[in-house]
Every structure is written in C-alpha cells, then in structure tokens.
Amino acid sequence: MRHCAVFILWFLALAPLAGCQENEQEARPAKVAVTASNAYETYFGAPPKVTGGQCYALVGFYPRADNPAKVTPIPHFVITEENQQQLLVEQLIKGGAVPGLENVFVNPFPPGTTLLSLTVNGATMNVDLSPEVLEQTDPILQKGLLASIGHSVVQFEPVENLVVTAAGTPLPWMPGLNYVPLRASVIAPQKPRLLQAVVEEHAGAQGAHEILFFFDRPVEVGEFTLADASGEEISGEYYTSVFDMAVVLHPENPDRFTAGKRVQVAWQVTDRLGRAASGQQTLVLQHQEHP
C-alpha cells in the first residue's frame, strides 16, 4: 500500500488490463466491493472493487479556479471507517493538490488554517477552524470555502447542514445560523483526464520498477499505447490498479525510464457513468521511490 496526493490510499493489488499481456495461470485473490457514499455514486457511479480489506469511496468538493464560488467533486478512498469526516475536512484545508489539476482548483483556506474540532448535533455538523480562517476576506472564496466543506460533510448521514466557526465563534460570513449547501453550487465532473506519469523505483535500483499513469477517477481502459520521446513504442506488461485510477507498465527495459524523461501517451477511457475521453499527450516522468 502506498499513500499519494488527494488523500487517496493507493492499493497495489494489480488487476489485468483487458487485451494486455498477463499470466493467466497466476492465481489472483478475490476482489471485494468498496463501500461508497451516495455522493460518490451520484458523481462517479459504482465504486471499483479491490483486493484486500474494506475500503470506502468518498467525495471531496473543491472550489474551481474559474469560478471559486462553485465546487467540483474529486474521488477519495480511505481504509478506515473511523474519523472519515475529520480526515476529509483536513484534506480540504490542505487544498487537495492533485498533480495535473493544480490550475483547475483553488484553495480558499488561508495558510496556517487547521481543524480544531468537528462535532455533530442531530443534523448539524459544527466544523471549528483555527483563527487563520478569518484572513479569508474575498467574498467569492468565502462562498467556495463553505460550499467545499458543506457538500463534503453532508454525504455523511445524518448531516444536512453546517456551522463553521473560528475558535468557537461563527464565521462572520455565515449565512444565518447555519449553512445548507445547494446542488446549484456543484459543477459535475466532465470527461476523465490523464493527470501524470510517475516512475516508481525500488530503493537502490536503477531505472523504473514500474510506470503509473494516473487518471482523475476510476476508468475502464479501451486503448492505451506508450512511446518514448522519439516515437518508438514501449513494450511491457500493462495493468490497471489504484482503484482503477491508474494504468501501470512494467517496462522491459527499465533502465531507459528515469524521472525527467518524456513519454508519449495515446489513450481512450470511459468512466463508470459512461463519460468517454481520449487524448494524445506528452508527459514528463515524475519520481517516486518505493522501499
């Protein structure tokens, strides 16, 4: 298991990509379903299955750079049933920096903001933040901050509305006694995107142990071809992994692929709600070391 951005916990049990090479004689553990919130199923459809223990599919809502009063959902996967609301709100405060989507979202929480406490009283959740949150004076970003937390927490029953405080005092821009997030403030996800390519190297090894190509949500892969900077096709075993959010390549010549090298990717994918996308992109391989 490895941890990556957006509070997504990556699982490394590899599922074979249809049409690609695999050892059909290899016994693979049975997969189990991921428990999904209603919000996840609304915006991303049925959750993927995983090999291993119980997992939970949630949604974090992030203000858009082109209209910070509006938010767009991003999938989050967690492996604990406890403190999910707290973990999710803490990730929102960090800004959920998604590699490849840095210019799509904006973080409305001022630097230094932390979560002090999170409590539920009936249908109301109180999120108490540190005083740094009061440094946010932009009215549009204030709306985005409330929409970000509000839509993220109401996916947890029985929460229906929200009170946000700064060290126990309600935010001065709270609309009344509490905040009810409106569906109109959500811009649904559009077509899937290919985000980045990551070279994973084992400690002390030279070259890529595997290359992972991350999408912004679970997808089914129709086509996927890879070439080096000169256009020469790269061969190797391909799989889908990481909650079906990544295509993984075990290159035949790993010493050819190191961080900073450019690769050319042609792909066609479809998400669980039938949104199809394709593209041809040149990506710079990013580095990640695995023990």
PDB file of C-alpha atoms in Angstrom:
ATOM      1  CA  MET A   1       0.000   0.000   0.000  1.00  0.00           C
ATOM      2  CA  ARG A   2       1.262   3.496  -0.690  1.00  0.00           C
ATOM      3  CA  HIS A   3      -0.066   6.966   0.029  1.00  0.00           C
ATOM      4  CA  CYS A   4      -0.422   9.675  -2.574  1.00  0.00           C
ATOM      5  CA  ALA A   5      -1.979  13.130  -3.020  1.00  0.00           C
ATOM      6  CA  VAL A   6      -5.663  13.913  -2.514  1.00  0.00           C
ATOM      7  CA  PHE A   7      -5.843  11.573   0.448  1.00  0.00           C
ATOM      8  CA  ILE A   8      -6.224   8.620  -1.871  1.00  0.00           C
ATOM      9  CA  LEU A   9      -4.739   5.439  -0.451  1.00  0.00           C
ATOM     10  CA  TRP A  10      -3.219   3.527  -3.332  1.00  0.00           C
ATOM     11  CA  PHE A  11      -3.575  -0.249  -3.330  1.00  0.00           C
ATOM     12  CA  LEU A  12      -1.034  -2.232  -5.303  1.00  0.00           C
ATOM     13  CA  ALA A  13      -3.026  -5.380  -5.966  1.00  0.00           C
ATOM     14  CA  LEU A  14      -2.851  -5.287  -9.760  1.00  0.00           C
ATOM     15  CA  ALA A  15      -5.855  -6.118 -11.906  1.00  0.00           C
ATOM     16  CA  PRO A  16      -5.026  -7.074 -15.524  1.00  0.00           C
ATOM     17  CA  LEU A  17      -5.974  -4.600 -18.245  1.00  0.00           C
ATOM     18  CA  ALA A  18      -8.139  -6.275 -20.875  1.00  0.00           C
ATOM     19  CA  GLY A  19      -6.240  -7.037 -24.063  1.00  0.00           C
ATOM     20  CA  CYS A  20      -2.802  -6.710 -22.451  1.00  0.00           C
ATOM     21  CA  GLN A  21      -0.297  -9.358 -21.531  1.00  0.00           C
ATOM     22  CA  GLU A  22      -0.804 -11.313 -18.319  1.00  0.00           C
ATOM     23  CA  ASN A  23      -0.036 -14.668 -16.783  1.00  0.00           C
ATOM     24  CA  GLU A  24      -3.398 -16.396 -16.967  1.00  0.00           C
ATOM     25  CA  GLN A  25      -2.173 -19.227 -14.730  1.00  0.00           C
ATOM     26  CA  GLU A  26      -1.421 -16.894 -11.863  1.00  0.00           C
ATOM     27  CA  ALA A  27      -3.952 -17.204  -9.056  1.00  0.00           C
ATOM     28  CA  ARG A  28      -5.390 -13.837  -8.065  1.00  0.00           C
ATOM     29  CA  PRO A  29      -7.230 -13.150  -4.774  1.00  0.00           C
ATOM     30  CA  ALA A  30     -10.948 -12.470  -4.964  1.00  0.00           C
ATOM     31  CA  LYS A  31     -11.937  -8.825  -5.065  1.00  0.00           C
ATOM     32  CA  VAL A  32     -14.301  -7.173  -2.613  1.00  0.00           C
ATOM     33  CA  ALA A  33     -16.590  -4.216  -3.125  1.00  0.00           C
ATOM     34  CA  VAL A  34     -15.785  -0.735  -1.909  1.00  0.00           C
ATOM     35  CA  THR A  35     -18.460   0.934   0.219  1.00  0.00           C
ATOM     36  CA  ALA A  36     -19.437   4.203  -1.471  1.00  0.00           C
ATOM     37  CA  SER A  37     -21.277   7.261  -0.219  1.00  0.00           C
ATOM     38  CA  ASN A  38     -24.356   8.424  -2.111  1.00  0.00           C
ATOM     39  CA  ALA A  39     -22.377  11.450  -3.277  1.00  0.00           C
ATOM     40  CA  TYR A  40     -19.701   9.222  -4.761  1.00  0.00           C
ATOM     41  CA  GLU A  41     -22.250   7.139  -6.662  1.00  0.00           C
ATOM     42  CA  THR A  42     -24.021  10.302  -7.873  1.00  0.00           C
ATOM     43  CA  TYR A  43     -20.901  11.803  -9.434  1.00  0.00           C
ATOM     44  CA  PHE A  44     -18.772   8.746 -10.237  1.00  0.00           C
ATOM     45  CA  GLY A  45     -21.106   5.749 -10.417  1.00  0.00           C
ATOM     46  CA  ALA A  46     -20.449   2.319  -8.955  1.00  0.00           C
ATOM     47  CA  PRO A  47     -17.188   2.142  -6.983  1.00  0.00           C
ATOM     48  CA  PRO A  48     -14.352  -0.155  -8.047  1.00  0.00           C
ATOM     49  CA  LYS A  49     -13.554  -3.422  -6.344  1.00  0.00           C
ATOM     50  CA  VAL A  50     -10.287  -4.029  -4.536  1.00  0.00           C
ATOM     51  CA  THR A  51      -8.177  -6.948  -3.422  1.00  0.00           C
ATOM     52  CA  GLY A  52      -7.770  -6.745   0.317  1.00  0.00           C
ATOM     53  CA  GLY A  53      -9.703  -5.307   3.216  1.00  0.00           C
ATOM     54  CA  GLN A  54     -12.680  -2.976   3.385  1.00  0.00           C
ATOM     55  CA  CYS A  55     -12.366   0.435   1.717  1.00  0.00           C
ATOM     56  CA  TYR A  56     -14.615   3.481   1.479  1.00  0.00           C
ATOM     57  CA  ALA A  57     -15.251   5.712  -1.534  1.00  0.00           C
ATOM     58  CA  LEU A  58     -15.995   9.338  -0.660  1.00  0.00           C
ATOM     59  CA  VAL A  59     -16.063  12.682  -2.450  1.00  0.00           C
ATOM     60  CA  GLY A  60     -14.186  15.870  -1.646  1.00  0.00           C
ATOM     61  CA  PHE A  61     -15.521  19.079  -3.182  1.00  0.00           C
ATOM     62  CA  TYR A  62     -13.001  21.698  -4.313  1.00  0.00           C
ATOM     63  CA  PRO A  63     -13.571  25.329  -5.427  1.00  0.00           C
ATOM     64  CA  ARG A  64     -12.920  25.892  -9.105  1.00  0.00           C
ATOM     65  CA  ALA A  65     -10.247  28.355 -10.207  1.00  0.00           C
ATOM     66  CA  ASP A  66     -12.515  29.700 -12.961  1.00  0.00           C
ATOM     67  CA  ASN A  67     -15.424  30.249 -10.532  1.00  0.00           C
ATOM     68  CA  PRO A  68     -14.367  29.812  -6.885  1.00  0.00           C
ATOM     69  CA  ALA A  69     -17.954  30.036  -5.591  1.00  0.00           C
ATOM     70  CA  LYS A  70     -18.602  26.710  -7.373  1.00  0.00           C
ATOM     71  CA  VAL A  71     -17.126  23.344  -6.433  1.00  0.00           C
ATOM     72  CA  THR A  72     -16.370  20.136  -8.321  1.00  0.00           C
ATOM     73  CA  PRO A  73     -16.092  16.671  -6.733  1.00  0.00           C
ATOM     74  CA  ILE A  74     -12.916  14.583  -6.673  1.00  0.00           C
ATOM     75  CA  PRO A  75     -12.925  10.912  -5.564  1.00  0.00           C
ATOM     76  CA  HIS A  76     -11.251   9.995  -2.280  1.00  0.00           C
ATOM     77  CA  PHE A  77     -10.622   6.479  -0.987  1.00  0.00           C
ATOM     78  CA  VAL A  78      -9.963   5.694   2.671  1.00  0.00           C
ATOM     79  CA  ILE A  79      -9.318   2.477   4.551  1.00  0.00           C
ATOM     80  CA  THR A  80     -10.736   3.409   7.933  1.00  0.00           C
ATOM     81  CA  GLU A  81     -14.369   3.719   8.984  1.00  0.00           C
ATOM     82  CA  GLU A  82     -13.382   5.994  11.869  1.00  0.00           C
ATOM     83  CA  ASN A  83     -12.843   9.759  11.637  1.00  0.00           C
ATOM     84  CA  GLN A  84     -13.681   9.911   7.940  1.00  0.00           C
ATOM     85  CA  GLN A  85     -15.245  13.365   8.246  1.00  0.00           C
ATOM     86  CA  GLN A  86     -12.189  14.718  10.041  1.00  0.00           C
ATOM     87  CA  LEU A  87      -9.760  13.209   7.549  1.00  0.00           C
ATOM     88  CA  LEU A  88     -11.726  14.605   4.629  1.00  0.00           C
ATOM     89  CA  VAL A  89     -12.011  18.136   6.055  1.00  0.00           C
ATOM     90  CA  GLU A  90      -8.294  18.155   6.842  1.00  0.00           C
ATOM     91  CA  GLN A  91      -7.605  17.252   3.225  1.00  0.00           C
ATOM     92  CA  LEU A  92      -9.862  20.072   2.009  1.00  0.00           C
ATOM     93  CA  ILE A  93      -7.898  22.525   4.148  1.00  0.00           C
ATOM     94  CA  LYS A  94      -4.661  21.321   2.558  1.00  0.00           C
ATOM     95  CA  GLY A  95      -6.170  22.129  -0.816  1.00  0.00           C
ATOM     96  CA  GLY A  96      -6.109  18.588  -2.162  1.00  0.00           C
ATOM     97  CA  ALA A  97      -3.249  19.376  -4.523  1.00  0.00           C
ATOM     98  CA  VAL A  98      -3.943  16.956  -7.371  1.00  0.00           C
ATOM     99  CA  PRO A  99      -0.948  16.613  -9.717  1.00  0.00           C
ATOM    100  CA  GLY A 100      -2.138  17.701 -13.143  1.00  0.00           C
ATOM    101  CA  LEU A 101      -5.089  19.689 -11.800  1.00  0.00           C
ATOM    102  CA  GLU A 102      -3.256  22.489  -9.993  1.00  0.00           C
ATOM    103  CA  ASN A 103      -4.747  25.090 -12.338  1.00  0.00           C
ATOM    104  CA  VAL A 104      -8.296  23.698 -12.127  1.00  0.00           C
ATOM    105  CA  PHE A 105      -8.922  24.235  -8.415  1.00  0.00           C
ATOM    106  CA  VAL A 106      -8.143  26.944  -5.880  1.00  0.00           C
ATOM    107  CA  ASN A 107      -7.618  26.595  -2.125  1.00  0.00           C
ATOM    108  CA  PRO A 108      -9.881  29.051  -0.201  1.00  0.00           C
ATOM    109  CA  PHE A 109      -8.310  28.265   3.196  1.00  0.00           C
ATOM    110  CA  PRO A 110      -5.646  30.791   4.251  1.00  0.00           C
ATOM    111  CA  PRO A 111      -2.183  29.380   5.069  1.00  0.00           C
ATOM    112  CA  GLY A 112      -1.952  28.109   8.624  1.00  0.00           C
ATOM    113  CA  THR A 113      -5.634  27.150   8.876  1.00  0.00           C
ATOM    114  CA  THR A 114      -6.175  23.949  10.851  1.00  0.00           C
ATOM    115  CA  LEU A 115      -9.149  21.902  12.012  1.00  0.00           C
ATOM    116  CA  LEU A 116      -9.652  22.311  15.767  1.00  0.00           C
ATOM    117  CA  SER A 117     -12.698  20.079  16.191  1.00  0.00           C
ATOM    118  CA  LEU A 118     -15.616  18.504  14.394  1.00  0.00           C
ATOM    119  CA  THR A 119     -18.864  17.640  16.148  1.00  0.00           C
ATOM    120  CA  VAL A 120     -22.344  16.539  15.106  1.00  0.00           C
ATOM    121  CA  ASN A 121     -25.544  17.584  16.859  1.00  0.00           C
ATOM    122  CA  GLY A 122     -28.531  15.959  15.185  1.00  0.00           C
ATOM    123  CA  ALA A 123     -28.476  17.005  11.522  1.00  0.00           C
ATOM    124  CA  THR A 124     -25.971  19.830  12.074  1.00  0.00           C
ATOM    125  CA  MET A 125     -22.213  19.498  11.879  1.00  0.00           C
ATOM    126  CA  ASN A 126     -20.005  22.097  13.547  1.00  0.00           C
ATOM    127  CA  VAL A 127     -16.554  22.481  11.999  1.00  0.00           C
ATOM    128  CA  ASP A 128     -14.333  24.616  14.210  1.00  0.00           C
ATOM    129  CA  LEU A 129     -11.283  26.049  12.437  1.00  0.00           C
ATOM    130  CA  SER A 130      -8.287  27.950  13.729  1.00  0.00           C
ATOM    131  CA  PRO A 131      -8.420  31.798  13.663  1.00  0.00           C
ATOM    132  CA  GLU A 132      -6.334  31.921  10.462  1.00  0.00           C
ATOM    133  CA  VAL A 133      -9.513  31.199   8.501  1.00  0.00           C
ATOM    134  CA  LEU A 134     -10.651  34.778   9.257  1.00  0.00           C
ATOM    135  CA  GLU A 135      -7.861  36.024   6.977  1.00  0.00           C
ATOM    136  CA  GLN A 136     -10.009  34.986   4.023  1.00  0.00           C
ATOM    137  CA  THR A 137     -11.693  38.245   3.037  1.00  0.00           C
ATOM    138  CA  ASP A 138     -12.628  37.539  -0.583  1.00  0.00           C
ATOM    139  CA  PRO A 139     -16.449  37.108  -0.708  1.00  0.00           C
ATOM    140  CA  ILE A 140     -16.239  34.646  -3.622  1.00  0.00           C
ATOM    141  CA  LEU A 141     -13.634  32.471  -1.915  1.00  0.00           C
ATOM    142  CA  GLN A 142     -15.680  32.633   1.293  1.00  0.00           C
ATOM    143  CA  LYS A 143     -18.596  31.093  -0.609  1.00  0.00           C
ATOM    144  CA  GLY A 144     -16.287  28.458  -2.048  1.00  0.00           C
ATOM    145  CA  LEU A 145     -14.944  27.614   1.403  1.00  0.00           C
ATOM    146  CA  LEU A 146     -18.439  26.984   2.771  1.00  0.00           C
ATOM    147  CA  ALA A 147     -19.501  25.034  -0.323  1.00  0.00           C
ATOM    148  CA  SER A 148     -16.341  22.923  -0.139  1.00  0.00           C
ATOM    149  CA  ILE A 149     -16.887  21.867   3.468  1.00  0.00           C
ATOM    150  CA  GLY A 150     -20.687  21.765   3.232  1.00  0.00           C
ATOM    151  CA  HIS A 151     -21.015  19.431   0.259  1.00  0.00           C
ATOM    152  CA  SER A 152     -18.217  17.230   1.577  1.00  0.00           C
ATOM    153  CA  VAL A 153     -19.751  16.669   5.029  1.00  0.00           C
ATOM    154  CA  VAL A 154     -23.426  16.267   4.087  1.00  0.00           C
ATOM    155  CA  GLN A 155     -22.549  12.975   2.393  1.00  0.00           C
ATOM    156  CA  PHE A 156     -22.261  11.606   5.939  1.00  0.00           C
ATOM    157  CA  GLU A 157     -25.673  10.800   7.433  1.00  0.00           C
ATOM    158  CA  PRO A 158     -27.454  12.328   9.296  1.00  0.00           C
ATOM    159  CA  VAL A 159     -25.700  15.629   8.459  1.00  0.00           C
ATOM    160  CA  GLU A 160     -27.852  18.077   6.476  1.00  0.00           C
ATOM    161  CA  ASN A 161     -26.366  21.477   7.321  1.00  0.00           C
ATOM    162  CA  LEU A 162     -23.227  23.089   8.600  1.00  0.00           C
ATOM    163  CA  VAL A 163     -21.902  25.636  11.084  1.00  0.00           C
ATOM    164  CA  VAL A 164     -18.318  26.783  10.608  1.00  0.00           C
ATOM    165  CA  THR A 165     -16.611  28.580  13.476  1.00  0.00           C
ATOM    166  CA  ALA A 166     -13.230  30.176  14.087  1.00  0.00           C
ATOM    167  CA  ALA A 167     -12.024  29.173  17.553  1.00  0.00           C
ATOM    168  CA  GLY A 168     -15.643  28.784  18.631  1.00  0.00           C
ATOM    169  CA  THR A 169     -17.054  31.961  17.042  1.00  0.00           C
ATOM    170  CA  PRO A 170     -19.273  31.599  13.936  1.00  0.00           C
ATOM    171  CA  LEU A 171     -17.649  32.931  10.792  1.00  0.00           C
ATOM    172  CA  PRO A 172     -18.870  36.473  10.075  1.00  0.00           C
ATOM    173  CA  TRP A 173     -19.917  35.436   6.591  1.00  0.00           C
ATOM    174  CA  MET A 174     -22.065  32.505   7.723  1.00  0.00           C
ATOM    175  CA  PRO A 175     -25.486  32.896   6.013  1.00  0.00           C
ATOM    176  CA  GLY A 176     -27.697  32.803   9.094  1.00  0.00           C
ATOM    177  CA  LEU A 177     -27.473  30.271  11.884  1.00  0.00           C
ATOM    178  CA  ASN A 178     -26.215  27.502   9.611  1.00  0.00           C
ATOM    179  CA  TYR A 179     -25.320  26.725   6.033  1.00  0.00           C
ATOM    180  CA  VAL A 180     -27.227  24.343   3.765  1.00  0.00           C
ATOM    181  CA  PRO A 181     -25.162  23.504   0.658  1.00  0.00           C
ATOM    182  CA  LEU A 182     -27.139  23.875  -2.570  1.00  0.00           C
ATOM    183  CA  ARG A 183     -26.831  21.478  -5.502  1.00  0.00           C
ATOM    184  CA  ALA A 184     -26.583  24.509  -7.795  1.00  0.00           C
ATOM    185  CA  SER A 185     -23.146  25.281  -6.347  1.00  0.00           C
ATOM    186  CA  VAL A 186     -21.749  21.995  -7.688  1.00  0.00           C
ATOM    187  CA  ILE A 187     -20.353  21.673 -11.198  1.00  0.00           C
ATOM    188  CA  ALA A 188     -20.398  17.972 -12.056  1.00  0.00           C
ATOM    189  CA  PRO A 189     -17.206  16.304 -13.319  1.00  0.00           C
ATOM    190  CA  GLN A 190     -16.712  16.422 -17.068  1.00  0.00           C
ATOM    191  CA  LYS A 191     -14.744  13.899 -19.116  1.00  0.00           C
ATOM    192  CA  PRO A 192     -11.934  11.905 -17.476  1.00  0.00           C
ATOM    193  CA  ARG A 193      -8.428  13.359 -17.562  1.00  0.00           C
ATOM    194  CA  LEU A 194      -4.997  11.818 -17.654  1.00  0.00           C
ATOM    195  CA  LEU A 195      -3.084  13.610 -14.906  1.00  0.00           C
ATOM    196  CA  GLN A 196       0.528  12.491 -14.721  1.00  0.00           C
ATOM    197  CA  ALA A 197       3.053   9.702 -15.180  1.00  0.00           C
ATOM    198  CA  VAL A 198       5.034   8.504 -12.167  1.00  0.00           C
ATOM    199  CA  VAL A 199       8.180   6.378 -12.246  1.00  0.00           C
ATOM    200  CA  GLU A 200       8.397   4.140  -9.226  1.00  0.00           C
ATOM    201  CA  GLU A 201      11.895   2.961  -8.400  1.00  0.00           C
ATOM    202  CA  HIS A 202      12.849   0.473  -5.730  1.00  0.00           C
ATOM    203  CA  ALA A 203      15.406   1.882  -3.308  1.00  0.00           C
ATOM    204  CA  GLY A 204      18.904   1.362  -4.681  1.00  0.00           C
ATOM    205  CA  ALA A 205      17.697   0.227  -8.112  1.00  0.00           C
ATOM    206  CA  GLN A 206      18.433   1.904 -11.417  1.00  0.00           C
ATOM    207  CA  GLY A 207      15.507   2.785 -13.672  1.00  0.00           C
ATOM    208  CA  ALA A 208      11.780   2.179 -13.421  1.00  0.00           C
ATOM    209  CA  HIS A 209      10.353  -0.731 -11.491  1.00  0.00           C
ATOM    210  CA  GLU A 210       7.015   0.387 -12.910  1.00  0.00           C
ATOM    211  CA  ILE A 211       5.436   3.446 -14.509  1.00  0.00           C
ATOM    212  CA  LEU A 212       1.997   4.558 -13.340  1.00  0.00           C
ATOM    213  CA  PHE A 213      -0.304   6.760 -15.420  1.00  0.00           C
ATOM    214  CA  PHE A 214      -2.896   8.375 -13.168  1.00  0.00           C
ATOM    215  CA  PHE A 215      -6.415   9.435 -14.179  1.00  0.00           C
ATOM    216  CA  ASP A 216      -8.672  11.696 -12.127  1.00  0.00           C
ATOM    217  CA  ARG A 217     -11.186   8.916 -11.380  1.00  0.00           C
ATOM    218  CA  PRO A 218     -11.720   5.169 -11.837  1.00  0.00           C
ATOM    219  CA  VAL A 219     -11.894   4.322 -15.534  1.00  0.00           C
ATOM    220  CA  GLU A 220     -12.213   1.413 -17.931  1.00  0.00           C
ATOM    221  CA  VAL A 221      -9.418   1.495 -20.489  1.00  0.00           C
ATOM    222  CA  GLY A 222     -10.292   0.974 -24.140  1.00  0.00           C
ATOM    223  CA  GLU A 223      -6.932   1.861 -25.693  1.00  0.00           C
ATOM    224  CA  PHE A 224      -3.543   2.689 -24.245  1.00  0.00           C
ATOM    225  CA  THR A 225      -0.257   2.960 -26.125  1.00  0.00           C
ATOM    226  CA  LEU A 226       3.039   4.385 -24.954  1.00  0.00           C
ATOM    227  CA  ALA A 227       6.087   5.617 -26.842  1.00  0.00           C
ATOM    228  CA  ASP A 228       9.343   7.286 -25.912  1.00  0.00           C
ATOM    229  CA  ALA A 229      10.258  10.816 -26.939  1.00  0.00           C
ATOM    230  CA  SER A 230      11.395   9.609 -30.366  1.00  0.00           C
ATOM    231  CA  GLY A 231       8.083   7.880 -31.049  1.00  0.00           C
ATOM    232  CA  GLU A 232       9.333   4.320 -30.525  1.00  0.00           C
ATOM    233  CA  GLU A 233       6.614   2.201 -28.919  1.00  0.00           C
ATOM    234  CA  ILE A 234       7.371   0.983 -25.416  1.00  0.00           C
ATOM    235  CA  SER A 235       6.554  -2.650 -24.752  1.00  0.00           C
ATOM    236  CA  GLY A 236       5.885  -4.352 -21.438  1.00  0.00           C
ATOM    237  CA  GLU A 237       3.114  -5.685 -19.228  1.00  0.00           C
ATOM    238  CA  TYR A 238       0.213  -3.300 -18.628  1.00  0.00           C
ATOM    239  CA  TYR A 239      -2.312  -3.461 -15.792  1.00  0.00           C
ATOM    240  CA  THR A 240      -4.927  -1.277 -14.192  1.00  0.00           C
ATOM    241  CA  SER A 241      -4.506  -0.573 -10.479  1.00  0.00           C
ATOM    242  CA  VAL A 242      -5.031   2.025  -7.739  1.00  0.00           C
ATOM    243  CA  PHE A 243      -8.827   1.752  -7.616  1.00  0.00           C
ATOM    244  CA  ASP A 244      -8.828   1.611 -11.446  1.00  0.00           C
ATOM    245  CA  MET A 245      -7.403   5.127 -11.471  1.00  0.00           C
ATOM    246  CA  ALA A 246      -4.040   4.154 -12.961  1.00  0.00           C
ATOM    247  CA  VAL A 247      -2.574   2.198 -15.844  1.00  0.00           C
ATOM    248  CA  VAL A 248       0.643   0.502 -14.740  1.00  0.00           C
ATOM    249  CA  LEU A 249       3.501  -0.547 -17.017  1.00  0.00           C
ATOM    250  CA  HIS A 250       6.326  -2.902 -16.112  1.00  0.00           C
ATOM    251  CA  PRO A 251       8.820  -1.886 -18.804  1.00  0.00           C
ATOM    252  CA  GLU A 252      11.022  -4.499 -20.459  1.00  0.00           C
ATOM    253  CA  ASN A 253      13.997  -2.133 -20.300  1.00  0.00           C
ATOM    254  CA  PRO A 254      13.571  -0.263 -17.015  1.00  0.00           C
ATOM    255  CA  ASP A 255      16.935   1.498 -17.206  1.00  0.00           C
ATOM    256  CA  ARG A 256      15.593   3.568 -20.135  1.00  0.00           C
ATOM    257  CA  PHE A 257      12.989   5.275 -17.960  1.00  0.00           C
ATOM    258  CA  THR A 258      14.008   7.686 -15.243  1.00  0.00           C
ATOM    259  CA  ALA A 259      12.456  10.804 -13.797  1.00  0.00           C
ATOM    260  CA  GLY A 260      12.602  13.725 -16.199  1.00  0.00           C
ATOM    261  CA  LYS A 261      12.314  11.620 -19.353  1.00  0.00           C
ATOM    262  CA  ARG A 262       9.447  12.419 -21.731  1.00  0.00           C
ATOM    263  CA  VAL A 263       6.971   9.829 -22.991  1.00  0.00           C
ATOM    264  CA  GLN A 264       4.107   9.999 -25.476  1.00  0.00           C
ATOM    265  CA  VAL A 265       0.764   8.526 -24.419  1.00  0.00           C
ATOM    266  CA  ALA A 266      -2.298   7.776 -26.555  1.00  0.00           C
ATOM    267  CA  TRP A 267      -5.356   6.684 -24.577  1.00  0.00           C
ATOM    268  CA  GLN A 268      -9.100   6.160 -24.610  1.00  0.00           C
ATOM    269  CA  VAL A 269     -11.056   5.575 -21.396  1.00  0.00           C
ATOM    270  CA  THR A 270     -14.630   5.569 -20.070  1.00  0.00           C
ATOM    271  CA  ASP A 271     -15.714   6.225 -16.501  1.00  0.00           C
ATOM    272  CA  ARG A 272     -18.447   4.376 -14.594  1.00  0.00           C
ATOM    273  CA  LEU A 273     -21.123   6.829 -15.766  1.00  0.00           C
ATOM    274  CA  GLY A 274     -20.258   6.418 -19.437  1.00  0.00           C
ATOM    275  CA  ARG A 275     -18.275   9.632 -19.865  1.00  0.00           C
ATOM    276  CA  ALA A 276     -15.694   8.810 -22.523  1.00  0.00           C
ATOM    277  CA  ALA A 277     -12.484  10.661 -23.259  1.00  0.00           C
ATOM    278  CA  SER A 278      -9.375  10.173 -25.365  1.00  0.00           C
ATOM    279  CA  GLY A 279      -6.170  12.021 -25.958  1.00  0.00           C
ATOM    280  CA  GLN A 280      -2.549  12.098 -27.050  1.00  0.00           C
ATOM    281  CA  GLN A 281      -0.228  13.685 -24.539  1.00  0.00           C
ATOM    282  CA  THR A 282       3.468  14.134 -23.880  1.00  0.00           C
ATOM    283  CA  LEU A 283       4.241  13.697 -20.182  1.00  0.00           C
ATOM    284  CA  VAL A 284       7.385  14.152 -18.133  1.00  0.00           C
ATOM    285  CA  LEU A 285       8.020  11.180 -15.853  1.00  0.00           C
ATOM    286  CA  GLN A 286       7.829  12.114 -12.177  1.00  0.00           C
ATOM    287  CA  HIS A 287       9.809  10.299  -9.472  1.00  0.00           C
ATOM    288  CA  GLN A 288       8.509   8.181  -6.637  1.00  0.00           C
ATOM    289  CA  GLU A 289      10.702   5.860  -4.613  1.00  0.00           C
ATOM    290  CA  HIS A 290       9.314   2.678  -3.087  1.00  0.00           C
ATOM    291  CA  PRO A 291      11.175   0.757  -0.370  1.00  0.00           C
TER     292      PRO A 291
END
